[in-house]
């Protein structure tokens, strides 16, 4: 096991034993350290702070709400003046995404629900701190030595999600597993669903992790095989963790019924992969105050990531909507973290297709993230049990030839996915639009059902 990673895990697990007052003091100390660093090392923050009358002398006393906010568009527009490592740019990260490896450069691919996919940057120190936060969530409810004991006895994690690409969940879980010397089975959403259960039964996992919708599909397969699950050893599973999508109460109840295990719902975004988790729904979402400073303003969520000095995000507007819950007298063994009401974030439909004998799906998170020059946005519209439309937003000013080239590249990407899923009976077409409108929560839906 990676000794440095274990030390980080041990450190953040100790934070859970602090009093609420001590946790708030730790958060404030980390906040002020980050603000001072950003002021000295980031030209963008130094200028925007100065515009608010914030100087090096009063950095330690100005309330956080007086600092400027930023959003994704601002981050991308000023990226090279925000990051504190010279030479790091969106172009460089795109090259890394294509296969270039650079020491100390870690990144994740953002989702396409709020516009063109972009990259978020972490250096090695920030990445390892984030990994410790994710591992804490994956082993939630275990103390440090119990976690070490579980891993030493041979932890085996099965992760079902979009895993082909630099998605935050996939790359962080991969690195966390390597750091713990655990065994893994990654099942990509584009793997034909008929292959899932045979692979998982052979692997015999001790932990299940993945998108709620994916774990629900697995649970339906297990339930359909009867009491013994057709040889699927449910008793071996010690932990079930959902992530990447909202976990609806009905889905949680179903997973807990089929697998007879409590479900932990992990919460993270590309901007900060370790934000919190939901252990007990009635107690709200637990927010990791030792890793992030989260504000709620009129229901809108603002995150200050306290551990990523390489790409400082200060009062960053996340499009999820929350409501912070007031502090309450702590229950026995209650952690000293802030809590919020259930996060309103992305909830997507799955496209199911059938030819009368086979039934297979396309998950929206397996088809998002296309990075093609000139493509601004896209949306899938399911038209029938065997067809769908892809709407491409390319904006004004593109020639017919340019539009056709974008459409050709997208068609190749989609056809490759259909071939991988054995969906030879499914047809699709492509259309173009100037603008794809968002839904009421500010995010555009990747999938629209129009059948």
Steps between C-alpha positions, in 0.01 A plus 500: 500500500611859431631627834455868410137442403437309823637793702258737323209263565597470866516879529157571353341217697625667817306812397177308554579485871528878534235715659284717276685807629838345421382403151386855424832633629689255274291601199565869562873440539515310171291768329732784599807303396346441156399866462853617577648251255257597222572870557875446463505243221196567280490825298127462448415480870742775595327738257143399588574519873650847455188611313305419818746690719659180629874527560767274643467683831127432547478154341470339840210713618271567201192271522482241224172640368685819397727309260399476132334188364594316182332243278602251234501756219724732702735216590542394137536859372776580753633150554872572447485799735315302768712184516823538694721269294647665191433340166179324599217583260180344371690419181770316696240302694327410175833363375534300822149368443618382158788305653779738599629427852650774714630452856293667766209576265166346593171602346141397457260550216198711584151391405324650203178596679582869522685556176811387317702248706814641657772387739569553869859483619655351814866469593628190679452641850139604433431172322622289792298704750192452284569125479511484879158670507353253252643201684353635825161505328539153346580353843259726689408368841832319544783623718852522361620164629186319393541647150863386492390154617233476229748602231771266634257207483445571132253777410346440158314792346258476211429841344222539242497838324647688206862390531650559156635854522621741765177512696559607860352188655688254282848656523478575873371153589767343281776694679346432841491127431864504390594689817330237717621201296139386467355299211256656254248415234388796288189448292436773249145602423563411138558134591195297392283453807486122443873485583480683833388227738731223369801732537397613848428147625843386384669801665305456830521861628505608863390853401258631238528856374350686207216709364169429677335421167775249416485329840121484466538314168736255671256459791218420255716229344584352840137511616378332182723199575321417823601459863857385435558760228612231259829462684553870569646513853319791666641407840852587388405863432594722794439847356282655230575854383305695238641806326475710185121543501229595749392202710121501519342356817327225303829393342678498837223285650513258207879459513492445876223241462671297228855511637404513871762768562489866600573739211739796524432774243821689416490858371768668290542720196782544250594822679549315831457126481454453875216726618309273735261209529156394612504229766157540657251686276308642795819666629579671169808506281826514698742760362874454549589828673863393531531495120259769380331819616145484365262796498133521410366828364131497402520128442806529277814311594848655519806284566844605617727199460738512797757248376564584133762774493593421139160612368353718775122507490368770732125547531447296185137475391391139458168462317366247752254650746514436873363627828739501793344359814540675835736351756322270741609345830722211390376145532724228632789435257376781273781647288566876539430588137247737347191351342267598219171385360514250215694648214307589185728407215494299182238233457499341159286246319653183363423414139377140484473326163350167400450296185249269667758243614785713637479794737799732537562859617710806435582702808535878452829508690650246260434720199585841643835671487554517125789744445479594134617835366203719413248302707343715770238267644285198420187317608351154440130464417364147510233458232408131531611163637759484223591855404623833632596845378820686588456878507830687457549863599774653287398865521479745217770556241587140414504409133309200373829315451609571858163385636517179297850427631383541861203275426728239343727487806205473737348223287824303523509537878138392542527210257799372695292501820208324329736235365649446846151457649390267216221743412504419130122541480505864620497788250591862566500827312661839554360853487649842571378794707629841605418448868394217732296652780560393862230357722354684800796422729749663261637175361412365161385139492725264311205273425146594402240227457267577208329169427 
